Amino acid sequence: MLSFSGNKTAVGLSIGSSSIKLVELKKTSKGWKLLHFGIIQLPDDTIVNREIVNHLSVVESIKTLIGQIKLGTQQVCTSLSGTAVIVRRMNLEVPNIKDLQDQVFWEAEQYIPFDITEVVMDYQVLSKTKDNRFDVLLVAVKKSVLEHFSGSVLDAGLKPKVIDVDFFALQNLYEATYPAQPSEAVAIVDIGASATKMVVVHAGVPAFTKDSAIGGRNLTTEIQKHLNLSFVDAEALKVGSGGSDFPQEVSDLMNIMNDNLANEIKRGLDFYSAASSGAPVSYILLAGGSAKIPQLSKVVEEATGLPTQIMNPFNSISYDPSVFTQEYVSAIAPMAAVPMGLALRMGQP
Ligand SMILES: Nc1ncnc2c1ncn2[C@@H]1O[C@H](COP(=O)(O)OP(=O)(O)OP(=O)(O)O)[C@@H](O)[C@H]1O
Ligand SMILES: [Mg+2]
């Protein structure tokens, strides 16, 4: 188990497909305080299909980030996502608890699309009934992917103390910083550059997870094609204006993207309600850089009929206003969700 001593800081490191984000928090008598936030864009083709293909480039990028920040610890919590990560709820009848692990791993094989010798598995018992039925959360990760991620962190001079999963980082952030009602389920959706990750949290449990290969990169590529620009120029145009003064074609493409994302979220919610007897979702929190696409919250709200807002990871986090302006903090908020969830995880006893 991880021990966290009070004078250390808690560091979350998220290796995304477009950028690496790092958050450092310090525990104070009044709660968590933001010490550092760093973000560095990754060169193209560093992460392809959510796997690290250019190890050196990830290592150098992490080194550049930590070269700018004097971290109080080398220990970090980082995370994985993508098709190499499998998260599954399982319900098993196991008469003898000492057989639980064998039973979980044996049943797991049917859910894992890789050779079982190529994965690392772990599980958590969520609940148990009197008649020896166990509700279990299984997590399986492809060994090679895990090794690539932890190897990059190690080679950059950091120690990956905890390797988590993006879904759980989002859940953790929500539970640590939002006032959760036990009766309500909440959908948290992280829309990054290459993926949309959705987790429905209910009663402290990730009741449903869904990972879709749709993200901000799709929108940039569309802008690039339609306006005949380079990827870099299309990206700059997309994130640059920040207001309503986009060329009409760009606004149109954003509307299409928003509709696609809203439909994807709606499909996820439909799956959740069909597959579970859990509480209905009462609201949606959007995170990830692509949550900043203008009008997205409104479009999601219309498509799902649920109140939708952009998640604020700094909800209950203090910071020095002479270091971070309010404007800066709101600008980084969506991208900071996963690394904040990881840092808070690191800081848990
Ligand atoms: N103002 C903005 N408007 C629209 N999109 C934006 C804006 N700012 C950032 N983005 C988009 O957000 C994406 C990056 O978000 P984020 O950092 O959460 O992704 P990532 O973690 O690198 O990717 P992933 O989680 O998919 O691996 C990029 O596609 C970027 O274009
Ligand atoms: Mg991400």
JSON list of N, CA and C in Angstrom, two decimals, residues 212-287:
[
{"chain": "A", "resi": 212, "resn": "SER", "atom": "N", "xyz": [-14.73, 5.47, -26.46]},
{"chain": "A", "resi": 212, "resn": "SER", "atom": "CA", "xyz": [-15.00, 5.55, -27.91]},
{"chain": "A", "resi": 212, "resn": "SER", "atom": "C", "xyz": [-13.86, 6.30, -28.59]},
{"chain": "A", "resi": 213, "resn": "ALA", "atom": "N", "xyz": [-13.54, 5.85, -29.79]},
{"chain": "A", "resi": 213, "resn": "ALA", "atom": "CA", "xyz": [-12.42, 6.46, -30.51]},
{"chain": "A", "resi": 213, "resn": "ALA", "atom": "C", "xyz": [-12.87, 7.71, -31.27]},
{"chain": "A", "resi": 214, "resn": "ILE", "atom": "N", "xyz": [-13.46, 8.65, -30.56]},
{"chain": "A", "resi": 214, "resn": "ILE", "atom": "CA", "xyz": [-13.83, 9.92, -31.19]},
{"chain": "A", "resi": 214, "resn": "ILE", "atom": "C", "xyz": [-13.31, 11.04, -30.29]},
{"chain": "A", "resi": 215, "resn": "GLY", "atom": "N", "xyz": [-12.65, 12.01, -30.89]},
{"chain": "A", "resi": 215, "resn": "GLY", "atom": "CA", "xyz": [-12.05, 13.07, -30.09]},
{"chain": "A", "resi": 215, "resn": "GLY", "atom": "C", "xyz": [-11.74, 14.29, -30.94]},
{"chain": "A", "resi": 216, "resn": "GLY", "atom": "N", "xyz": [-11.11, 15.26, -30.32]},
{"chain": "A", "resi": 216, "resn": "GLY", "atom": "CA", "xyz": [-10.83, 16.55, -30.96]},
{"chain": "A", "resi": 216, "resn": "GLY", "atom": "C", "xyz": [-10.02, 16.45, -32.24]},
{"chain": "A", "resi": 217, "resn": "ARG", "atom": "N", "xyz": [-9.22, 15.42, -32.33]},
{"chain": "A", "resi": 217, "resn": "ARG", "atom": "CA", "xyz": [-8.40, 15.25, -33.53]},
{"chain": "A", "resi": 217, "resn": "ARG", "atom": "C", "xyz": [-9.29, 15.09, -34.77]},
{"chain": "A", "resi": 218, "resn": "ASN", "atom": "N", "xyz": [-10.43, 14.41, -34.59]},
{"chain": "A", "resi": 218, "resn": "ASN", "atom": "CA", "xyz": [-11.36, 14.24, -35.72]},
{"chain": "A", "resi": 218, "resn": "ASN", "atom": "C", "xyz": [-11.82, 15.60, -36.25]},
{"chain": "A", "resi": 219, "resn": "LEU", "atom": "N", "xyz": [-12.11, 16.50, -35.32]},
{"chain": "A", "resi": 219, "resn": "LEU", "atom": "CA", "xyz": [-12.57, 17.84, -35.73]},
{"chain": "A", "resi": 219, "resn": "LEU", "atom": "C", "xyz": [-11.46, 18.61, -36.45]},
{"chain": "A", "resi": 220, "resn": "THR", "atom": "N", "xyz": [-10.26, 18.52, -35.88]},
{"chain": "A", "resi": 220, "resn": "THR", "atom": "CA", "xyz": [-9.13, 19.21, -36.53]},
{"chain": "A", "resi": 220, "resn": "THR", "atom": "C", "xyz": [-8.91, 18.68, -37.95]},
{"chain": "A", "resi": 221, "resn": "THR", "atom": "N", "xyz": [-8.98, 17.37, -38.10]},
{"chain": "A", "resi": 221, "resn": "THR", "atom": "CA", "xyz": [-8.77, 16.77, -39.42]},
{"chain": "A", "resi": 221, "resn": "THR", "atom": "C", "xyz": [-9.84, 17.24, -40.41]},
{"chain": "A", "resi": 222, "resn": "GLU", "atom": "N", "xyz": [-11.08, 17.36, -39.94]},
{"chain": "A", "resi": 222, "resn": "GLU", "atom": "CA", "xyz": [-12.16, 17.85, -40.81]},
{"chain": "A", "resi": 222, "resn": "GLU", "atom": "C", "xyz": [-11.89, 19.30, -41.24]},
{"chain": "A", "resi": 223, "resn": "ILE", "atom": "N", "xyz": [-11.47, 20.13, -40.28]},
{"chain": "A", "resi": 223, "resn": "ILE", "atom": "CA", "xyz": [-11.16, 21.53, -40.59]},
{"chain": "A", "resi": 223, "resn": "ILE", "atom": "C", "xyz": [-10.02, 21.61, -41.60]},
{"chain": "A", "resi": 224, "resn": "GLN", "atom": "N", "xyz": [-9.02, 20.75, -41.35]},
{"chain": "A", "resi": 224, "resn": "GLN", "atom": "CA", "xyz": [-7.86, 20.69, -42.24]},
{"chain": "A", "resi": 224, "resn": "GLN", "atom": "C", "xyz": [-8.30, 20.37, -43.67]},
{"chain": "A", "resi": 225, "resn": "LYS", "atom": "N", "xyz": [-9.17, 19.36, -43.81]},
{"chain": "A", "resi": 225, "resn": "LYS", "atom": "CA", "xyz": [-9.63, 18.94, -45.13]},
{"chain": "A", "resi": 225, "resn": "LYS", "atom": "C", "xyz": [-10.46, 20.02, -45.82]},
{"chain": "A", "resi": 226, "resn": "HIS", "atom": "N", "xyz": [-11.44, 20.55, -45.09]},
{"chain": "A", "resi": 226, "resn": "HIS", "atom": "CA", "xyz": [-12.39, 21.49, -45.69]},
{"chain": "A", "resi": 226, "resn": "HIS", "atom": "C", "xyz": [-11.76, 22.83, -46.02]},
{"chain": "A", "resi": 227, "resn": "LEU", "atom": "N", "xyz": [-10.80, 23.26, -45.20]},
{"chain": "A", "resi": 227, "resn": "LEU", "atom": "CA", "xyz": [-10.22, 24.58, -45.45]},
{"chain": "A", "resi": 227, "resn": "LEU", "atom": "C", "xyz": [-8.84, 24.48, -46.08]},
{"chain": "A", "resi": 228, "resn": "ASN", "atom": "N", "xyz": [-8.47, 23.24, -46.41]},
{"chain": "A", "resi": 228, "resn": "ASN", "atom": "CA", "xyz": [-7.19, 23.02, -47.07]},
{"chain": "A", "resi": 228, "resn": "ASN", "atom": "C", "xyz": [-6.01, 23.62, -46.31]},
{"chain": "A", "resi": 229, "resn": "LEU", "atom": "N", "xyz": [-5.94, 23.26, -45.04]},
{"chain": "A", "resi": 229, "resn": "LEU", "atom": "CA", "xyz": [-4.88, 23.78, -44.17]},
{"chain": "A", "resi": 229, "resn": "LEU", "atom": "C", "xyz": [-3.97, 22.64, -43.73]},
{"chain": "A", "resi": 230, "resn": "SER", "atom": "N", "xyz": [-2.84, 23.00, -43.12]},
{"chain": "A", "resi": 230, "resn": "SER", "atom": "CA", "xyz": [-2.03, 21.96, -42.48]},
{"chain": "A", "resi": 230, "resn": "SER", "atom": "C", "xyz": [-2.72, 21.60, -41.16]},
{"chain": "A", "resi": 231, "resn": "PHE", "atom": "N", "xyz": [-2.35, 20.45, -40.58]},
{"chain": "A", "resi": 231, "resn": "PHE", "atom": "CA", "xyz": [-2.96, 20.04, -39.32]},
{"chain": "A", "resi": 231, "resn": "PHE", "atom": "C", "xyz": [-2.71, 21.10, -38.25]},
{"chain": "A", "resi": 232, "resn": "VAL", "atom": "N", "xyz": [-1.49, 21.62, -38.22]},
{"chain": "A", "resi": 232, "resn": "VAL", "atom": "CA", "xyz": [-1.11, 22.60, -37.19]},
{"chain": "A", "resi": 232, "resn": "VAL", "atom": "C", "xyz": [-1.95, 23.87, -37.32]},
{"chain": "A", "resi": 233, "resn": "ASP", "atom": "N", "xyz": [-2.14, 24.33, -38.56]},
{"chain": "A", "resi": 233, "resn": "ASP", "atom": "CA", "xyz": [-2.95, 25.54, -38.77]},
{"chain": "A", "resi": 233, "resn": "ASP", "atom": "C", "xyz": [-4.41, 25.30, -38.44]},
{"chain": "A", "resi": 234, "resn": "ALA", "atom": "N", "xyz": [-4.89, 24.11, -38.79]},
{"chain": "A", "resi": 234, "resn": "ALA", "atom": "CA", "xyz": [-6.29, 23.78, -38.50]},
{"chain": "A", "resi": 234, "resn": "ALA", "atom": "C", "xyz": [-6.52, 23.74, -36.99]},
{"chain": "A", "resi": 235, "resn": "GLU", "atom": "N", "xyz": [-5.56, 23.17, -36.28]},
{"chain": "A", "resi": 235, "resn": "GLU", "atom": "CA", "xyz": [-5.64, 23.08, -34.81]},
{"chain": "A", "resi": 235, "resn": "GLU", "atom": "C", "xyz": [-5.63, 24.49, -34.20]},
{"chain": "A", "resi": 236, "resn": "ALA", "atom": "N", "xyz": [-4.74, 25.33, -34.71]},
{"chain": "A", "resi": 236, "resn": "ALA", "atom": "CA", "xyz": [-4.64, 26.70, -34.19]},
{"chain": "A", "resi": 236, "resn": "ALA", "atom": "C", "xyz": [-5.94, 27.47, -34.43]},
{"chain": "A", "resi": 237, "resn": "LEU", "atom": "N", "xyz": [-6.52, 27.26, -35.59]},
{"chain": "A", "resi": 237, "resn": "LEU", "atom": "CA", "xyz": [-7.78, 27.93, -35.91]},
{"chain": "A", "resi": 237, "resn": "LEU", "atom": "C", "xyz": [-8.88, 27.45, -34.96]},
{"chain": "A", "resi": 238, "resn": "LYS", "atom": "N", "xyz": [-8.89, 26.14, -34.70]},
{"chain": "A", "resi": 238, "resn": "LYS", "atom": "CA", "xyz": [-9.92, 25.55, -33.84]},
{"chain": "A", "resi": 238, "resn": "LYS", "atom": "C", "xyz": [-9.85, 26.06, -32.41]},
{"chain": "A", "resi": 239, "resn": "VAL", "atom": "N", "xyz": [-8.64, 26.10, -31.86]},
{"chain": "A", "resi": 239, "resn": "VAL", "atom": "CA", "xyz": [-8.53, 26.47, -30.44]},
{"chain": "A", "resi": 239, "resn": "VAL", "atom": "C", "xyz": [-8.28, 27.96, -30.25]},
{"chain": "A", "resi": 240, "resn": "GLY", "atom": "N", "xyz": [-7.89, 28.61, -31.33]},
{"chain": "A", "resi": 240, "resn": "GLY", "atom": "CA", "xyz": [-7.42, 29.98, -31.23]},
{"chain": "A", "resi": 240, "resn": "GLY", "atom": "C", "xyz": [-8.46, 31.03, -30.92]},
{"chain": "A", "resi": 241, "resn": "SER", "atom": "N", "xyz": [-9.49, 31.08, -31.73]},
{"chain": "A", "resi": 241, "resn": "SER", "atom": "CA", "xyz": [-10.44, 32.20, -31.64]},
{"chain": "A", "resi": 241, "resn": "SER", "atom": "C", "xyz": [-11.18, 32.22, -30.31]},
{"chain": "A", "resi": 242, "resn": "GLY", "atom": "N", "xyz": [-11.59, 31.05, -29.87]},
{"chain": "A", "resi": 242, "resn": "GLY", "atom": "CA", "xyz": [-12.24, 30.95, -28.57]},
{"chain": "A", "resi": 242, "resn": "GLY", "atom": "C", "xyz": [-13.58, 31.66, -28.48]},
{"chain": "A", "resi": 243, "resn": "GLY", "atom": "N", "xyz": [-13.97, 32.37, -29.47]},
{"chain": "A", "resi": 243, "resn": "GLY", "atom": "CA", "xyz": [-15.25, 33.08, -29.43]},
{"chain": "A", "resi": 243, "resn": "GLY", "atom": "C", "xyz": [-16.15, 32.61, -30.54]},
{"chain": "A", "resi": 244, "resn": "SER", "atom": "N", "xyz": [-16.96, 33.52, -31.03]},
{"chain": "A", "resi": 244, "resn": "SER", "atom": "CA", "xyz": [-17.92, 33.12, -32.06]},
{"chain": "A", "resi": 244, "resn": "SER", "atom": "C", "xyz": [-17.43, 33.50, -33.45]},
{"chain": "A", "resi": 245, "resn": "ASP", "atom": "N", "xyz": [-16.22, 34.10, -33.50]},
{"chain": "A", "resi": 245, "resn": "ASP", "atom": "CA", "xyz": [-15.77, 34.62, -34.78]},
{"chain": "A", "resi": 245, "resn": "ASP", "atom": "C", "xyz": [-15.00, 33.58, -35.61]},
{"chain": "A", "resi": 246, "resn": "PHE", "atom": "N", "xyz": [-15.55, 32.37, -35.68]},
{"chain": "A", "resi": 246, "resn": "PHE", "atom": "CA", "xyz": [-14.97, 31.36, -36.54]},
{"chain": "A", "resi": 246, "resn": "PHE", "atom": "C", "xyz": [-15.52, 31.54, -37.95]},
{"chain": "A", "resi": 247, "resn": "PRO", "atom": "N", "xyz": [-14.74, 31.12, -38.97]},
{"chain": "A", "resi": 247, "resn": "PRO", "atom": "CA", "xyz": [-15.33, 31.09, -40.31]},
{"chain": "A", "resi": 247, "resn": "PRO", "atom": "C", "xyz": [-16.57, 30.17, -40.26]},
{"chain": "A", "resi": 248, "resn": "GLN", "atom": "N", "xyz": [-17.56, 30.47, -41.09]},
{"chain": "A", "resi": 248, "resn": "GLN", "atom": "CA", "xyz": [-18.81, 29.70, -41.07]},
{"chain": "A", "resi": 248, "resn": "GLN", "atom": "C", "xyz": [-18.56, 28.20, -41.21]},
{"chain": "A", "resi": 249, "resn": "GLU", "atom": "N", "xyz": [-17.62, 27.85, -42.10]},
{"chain": "A", "resi": 249, "resn": "GLU", "atom": "CA", "xyz": [-17.34, 26.43, -42.32]},
{"chain": "A", "resi": 249, "resn": "GLU", "atom": "C", "xyz": [-16.87, 25.73, -41.05]},
{"chain": "A", "resi": 250, "resn": "VAL", "atom": "N", "xyz": [-16.06, 26.46, -40.27]},
{"chain": "A", "resi": 250, "resn": "VAL", "atom": "CA", "xyz": [-15.55, 25.88, -39.01]},
{"chain": "A", "resi": 250, "resn": "VAL", "atom": "C", "xyz": [-16.69, 25.71, -38.02]},
{"chain": "A", "resi": 251, "resn": "SER", "atom": "N", "xyz": [-17.55, 26.73, -37.92]},
{"chain": "A", "resi": 251, "resn": "SER", "atom": "CA", "xyz": [-18.72, 26.62, -37.02]},
{"chain": "A", "resi": 251, "resn": "SER", "atom": "C", "xyz": [-19.58, 25.44, -37.41]},
{"chain": "A", "resi": 252, "resn": "ASP", "atom": "N", "xyz": [-19.78, 25.27, -38.73]},
{"chain": "A", "resi": 252, "resn": "ASP", "atom": "CA", "xyz": [-20.60, 24.15, -39.20]},
{"chain": "A", "resi": 252, "resn": "ASP", "atom": "C", "xyz": [-19.98, 22.81, -38.78]},
{"chain": "A", "resi": 253, "resn": "LEU", "atom": "N", "xyz": [-18.65, 22.71, -38.96]},
{"chain": "A", "resi": 253, "resn": "LEU", "atom": "CA", "xyz": [-17.97, 21.46, -38.60]},
{"chain": "A", "resi": 253, "resn": "LEU", "atom": "C", "xyz": [-18.04, 21.22, -37.09]},
{"chain": "A", "resi": 254, "resn": "MET", "atom": "N", "xyz": [-17.96, 22.30, -36.32]},
{"chain": "A", "resi": 254, "resn": "MET", "atom": "CA", "xyz": [-18.08, 22.17, -34.86]},
{"chain": "A", "resi": 254, "resn": "MET", "atom": "C", "xyz": [-19.46, 21.67, -34.47]},
{"chain": "A", "resi": 255, "resn": "ASN", "atom": "N", "xyz": [-20.48, 22.19, -35.18]},
{"chain": "A", "resi": 255, "resn": "ASN", "atom": "CA", "xyz": [-21.85, 21.73, -34.88]},
{"chain": "A", "resi": 255, "resn": "ASN", "atom": "C", "xyz": [-21.99, 20.24, -35.16]},
{"chain": "A", "resi": 256, "resn": "ILE", "atom": "N", "xyz": [-21.40, 19.79, -36.27]},
{"chain": "A", "resi": 256, "resn": "ILE", "atom": "CA", "xyz": [-21.48, 18.36, -36.60]},
{"chain": "A", "resi": 256, "resn": "ILE", "atom": "C", "xyz": [-20.77, 17.54, -35.52]},
{"chain": "A", "resi": 257, "resn": "MET", "atom": "N", "xyz": [-19.58, 18.03, -35.14]},
{"chain": "A", "resi": 257, "resn": "MET", "atom": "CA", "xyz": [-18.81, 17.32, -34.10]},
{"chain": "A", "resi": 257, "resn": "MET", "atom": "C", "xyz": [-19.61, 17.27, -32.80]},
{"chain": "A", "resi": 258, "resn": "ASN", "atom": "N", "xyz": [-20.20, 18.39, -32.42]},
{"chain": "A", "resi": 258, "resn": "ASN", "atom": "CA", "xyz": [-20.98, 18.42, -31.19]},
{"chain": "A", "resi": 258, "resn": "ASN", "atom": "C", "xyz": [-22.14, 17.41, -31.25]},
{"chain": "A", "resi": 259, "resn": "ASP", "atom": "N", "xyz": [-22.79, 17.34, -32.40]},
{"chain": "A", "resi": 259, "resn": "ASP", "atom": "CA", "xyz": [-23.89, 16.37, -32.55]},
{"chain": "A", "resi": 259, "resn": "ASP", "atom": "C", "xyz": [-23.36, 14.94, -32.39]},
{"chain": "A", "resi": 260, "resn": "ASN", "atom": "N", "xyz": [-22.21, 14.67, -33.04]},
{"chain": "A", "resi": 260, "resn": "ASN", "atom": "CA", "xyz": [-21.63, 13.32, -32.94]},
{"chain": "A", "resi": 260, "resn": "ASN", "atom": "C", "xyz": [-21.29, 12.96, -31.50]},
{"chain": "A", "resi": 261, "resn": "LEU", "atom": "N", "xyz": [-20.67, 13.91, -30.82]},
{"chain": "A", "resi": 261, "resn": "LEU", "atom": "CA", "xyz": [-20.29, 13.65, -29.42]},
{"chain": "A", "resi": 261, "resn": "LEU", "atom": "C", "xyz": [-21.52, 13.46, -28.55]},
{"chain": "A", "resi": 262, "resn": "ALA", "atom": "N", "xyz": [-22.52, 14.31, -28.78]},
{"chain": "A", "resi": 262, "resn": "ALA", "atom": "CA", "xyz": [-23.75, 14.20, -27.97]},
{"chain": "A", "resi": 262, "resn": "ALA", "atom": "C", "xyz": [-24.44, 12.85, -28.21]},
{"chain": "A", "resi": 263, "resn": "ASN", "atom": "N", "xyz": [-24.44, 12.40, -29.46]},
{"chain": "A", "resi": 263, "resn": "ASN", "atom": "CA", "xyz": [-25.04, 11.09, -29.76]},
{"chain": "A", "resi": 263, "resn": "ASN", "atom": "C", "xyz": [-24.27, 9.96, -29.09]},
{"chain": "A", "resi": 264, "resn": "GLU", "atom": "N", "xyz": [-22.95, 10.10, -29.13]},
{"chain": "A", "resi": 264, "resn": "GLU", "atom": "CA", "xyz": [-22.11, 9.07, -28.49]},
{"chain": "A", "resi": 264, "resn": "GLU", "atom": "C", "xyz": [-22.40, 9.01, -26.99]},
{"chain": "A", "resi": 265, "resn": "ILE", "atom": "N", "xyz": [-22.54, 10.17, -26.38]},
{"chain": "A", "resi": 265, "resn": "ILE", "atom": "CA", "xyz": [-22.83, 10.21, -24.94]},
{"chain": "A", "resi": 265, "resn": "ILE", "atom": "C", "xyz": [-24.23, 9.63, -24.68]},
{"chain": "A", "resi": 266, "resn": "LYS", "atom": "N", "xyz": [-25.16, 9.97, -25.55]},
{"chain": "A", "resi": 266, "resn": "LYS", "atom": "CA", "xyz": [-26.53, 9.46, -25.38]},
{"chain": "A", "resi": 266, "resn": "LYS", "atom": "C", "xyz": [-26.54, 7.93, -25.50]},
{"chain": "A", "resi": 267, "resn": "ARG", "atom": "N", "xyz": [-25.78, 7.42, -26.49]},
{"chain": "A", "resi": 267, "resn": "ARG", "atom": "CA", "xyz": [-25.70, 5.96, -26.64]},
{"chain": "A", "resi": 267, "resn": "ARG", "atom": "C", "xyz": [-25.15, 5.31, -25.38]},
{"chain": "A", "resi": 268, "resn": "GLY", "atom": "N", "xyz": [-24.14, 5.92, -24.81]},
{"chain": "A", "resi": 268, "resn": "GLY", "atom": "CA", "xyz": [-23.55, 5.40, -23.57]},
{"chain": "A", "resi": 268, "resn": "GLY", "atom": "C", "xyz": [-24.57, 5.37, -22.44]},
{"chain": "A", "resi": 269, "resn": "LEU", "atom": "N", "xyz": [-25.32, 6.46, -22.32]},
{"chain": "A", "resi": 269, "resn": "LEU", "atom": "CA", "xyz": [-26.33, 6.53, -21.26]},
{"chain": "A", "resi": 269, "resn": "LEU", "atom": "C", "xyz": [-27.42, 5.49, -21.47]},
{"chain": "A", "resi": 270, "resn": "ASP", "atom": "N", "xyz": [-27.79, 5.28, -22.74]},
{"chain": "A", "resi": 270, "resn": "ASP", "atom": "CA", "xyz": [-28.81, 4.27, -23.05]},
{"chain": "A", "resi": 270, "resn": "ASP", "atom": "C", "xyz": [-28.32, 2.87, -22.67]},
{"chain": "A", "resi": 271, "resn": "PHE", "atom": "N", "xyz": [-27.05, 2.61, -22.99]},
{"chain": "A", "resi": 271, "resn": "PHE", "atom": "CA", "xyz": [-26.44, 1.33, -22.60]},
{"chain": "A", "resi": 271, "resn": "PHE", "atom": "C", "xyz": [-26.50, 1.15, -21.10]},
{"chain": "A", "resi": 272, "resn": "TYR", "atom": "N", "xyz": [-26.10, 2.21, -20.41]},
{"chain": "A", "resi": 272, "resn": "TYR", "atom": "CA", "xyz": [-26.07, 2.13, -18.94]},
{"chain": "A", "resi": 272, "resn": "TYR", "atom": "C", "xyz": [-27.46, 1.82, -18.41]},
{"chain": "A", "resi": 273, "resn": "SER", "atom": "N", "xyz": [-28.46, 2.53, -18.90]},
{"chain": "A", "resi": 273, "resn": "SER", "atom": "CA", "xyz": [-29.77, 2.30, -18.29]},
{"chain": "A", "resi": 273, "resn": "SER", "atom": "C", "xyz": [-30.35, 0.95, -18.70]},
{"chain": "A", "resi": 274, "resn": "ALA", "atom": "N", "xyz": [-29.97, 0.46, -19.89]},
{"chain": "A", "resi": 274, "resn": "ALA", "atom": "CA", "xyz": [-30.46, -0.86, -20.30]},
{"chain": "A", "resi": 274, "resn": "ALA", "atom": "C", "xyz": [-29.77, -1.97, -19.51]},
{"chain": "A", "resi": 275, "resn": "ALA", "atom": "N", "xyz": [-28.48, -1.77, -19.21]},
{"chain": "A", "resi": 275, "resn": "ALA", "atom": "CA", "xyz": [-27.70, -2.87, -18.64]},
{"chain": "A", "resi": 275, "resn": "ALA", "atom": "C", "xyz": [-27.69, -2.88, -17.12]},
{"chain": "A", "resi": 276, "resn": "SER", "atom": "N", "xyz": [-28.16, -1.83, -16.50]},
{"chain": "A", "resi": 276, "resn": "SER", "atom": "CA", "xyz": [-28.01, -1.81, -15.05]},
{"chain": "A", "resi": 276, "resn": "SER", "atom": "C", "xyz": [-29.32, -1.45, -14.37]},
{"chain": "A", "resi": 277, "resn": "SER", "atom": "N", "xyz": [-29.39, -1.85, -13.14]},
{"chain": "A", "resi": 277, "resn": "SER", "atom": "CA", "xyz": [-30.56, -1.51, -12.37]},
{"chain": "A", "resi": 277, "resn": "SER", "atom": "C", "xyz": [-30.24, -0.30, -11.48]},
{"chain": "A", "resi": 278, "resn": "GLY", "atom": "N", "xyz": [-29.09, 0.32, -11.76]},
{"chain": "A", "resi": 278, "resn": "GLY", "atom": "CA", "xyz": [-28.63, 1.43, -10.93]},
{"chain": "A", "resi": 278, "resn": "GLY", "atom": "C", "xyz": [-29.48, 2.68, -11.08]},
{"chain": "A", "resi": 279, "resn": "ALA", "atom": "N", "xyz": [-29.16, 3.65, -10.28]},
{"chain": "A", "resi": 279, "resn": "ALA", "atom": "CA", "xyz": [-29.92, 4.90, -10.29]},
{"chain": "A", "resi": 279, "resn": "ALA", "atom": "C", "xyz": [-29.81, 5.59, -11.65]},
{"chain": "A", "resi": 280, "resn": "PRO", "atom": "N", "xyz": [-30.85, 6.31, -12.07]},
{"chain": "A", "resi": 280, "resn": "PRO", "atom": "CA", "xyz": [-30.72, 7.05, -13.32]},
{"chain": "A", "resi": 280, "resn": "PRO", "atom": "C", "xyz": [-29.70, 8.18, -13.17]},
{"chain": "A", "resi": 281, "resn": "VAL", "atom": "N", "xyz": [-29.07, 8.52, -14.28]},
{"chain": "A", "resi": 281, "resn": "VAL", "atom": "CA", "xyz": [-28.06, 9.58, -14.26]},
{"chain": "A", "resi": 281, "resn": "VAL", "atom": "C", "xyz": [-28.77, 10.92, -14.05]},
{"chain": "A", "resi": 282, "resn": "SER", "atom": "N", "xyz": [-28.27, 11.71, -13.09]},
{"chain": "A", "resi": 282, "resn": "SER", "atom": "CA", "xyz": [-28.95, 12.99, -12.87]},
{"chain": "A", "resi": 282, "resn": "SER", "atom": "C", "xyz": [-28.27, 14.17, -13.56]},
{"chain": "A", "resi": 283, "resn": "TYR", "atom": "N", "xyz": [-27.00, 14.08, -13.79]},
{"chain": "A", "resi": 283, "resn": "TYR", "atom": "CA", "xyz": [-26.37, 15.13, -14.60]},
{"chain": "A", "resi": 283, "resn": "TYR", "atom": "C", "xyz": [-25.07, 14.66, -15.23]},
{"chain": "A", "resi": 284, "resn": "ILE", "atom": "N", "xyz": [-24.55, 15.48, -16.14]},
{"chain": "A", "resi": 284, "resn": "ILE", "atom": "CA", "xyz": [-23.34, 15.11, -16.89]},
{"chain": "A", "resi": 284, "resn": "ILE", "atom": "C", "xyz": [-22.25, 16.15, -16.65]},
{"chain": "A", "resi": 285, "resn": "LEU", "atom": "N", "xyz": [-21.05, 15.66, -16.41]},
{"chain": "A", "resi": 285, "resn": "LEU", "atom": "CA", "xyz": [-19.90, 16.56, -16.30]},
{"chain": "A", "resi": 285, "resn": "LEU", "atom": "C", "xyz": [-18.97, 16.28, -17.46]},
{"chain": "A", "resi": 286, "resn": "LEU", "atom": "N", "xyz": [-18.60, 17.33, -18.19]},
{"chain": "A", "resi": 286, "resn": "LEU", "atom": "CA", "xyz": [-17.70, 17.16, -19.33]},
{"chain": "A", "resi": 286, "resn": "LEU", "atom": "C", "xyz": [-16.29, 17.58, -18.94]},
{"chain": "A", "resi": 287, "resn": "ALA", "atom": "N", "xyz": [-15.31, 16.80, -19.38]},
{"chain": "A", "resi": 287, "resn": "ALA", "atom": "CA", "xyz": [-13.91, 17.14, -19.13]},
{"chain": "A", "resi": 287, "resn": "ALA", "atom": "C", "xyz": [-13.12, 16.89, -20.40]}
]
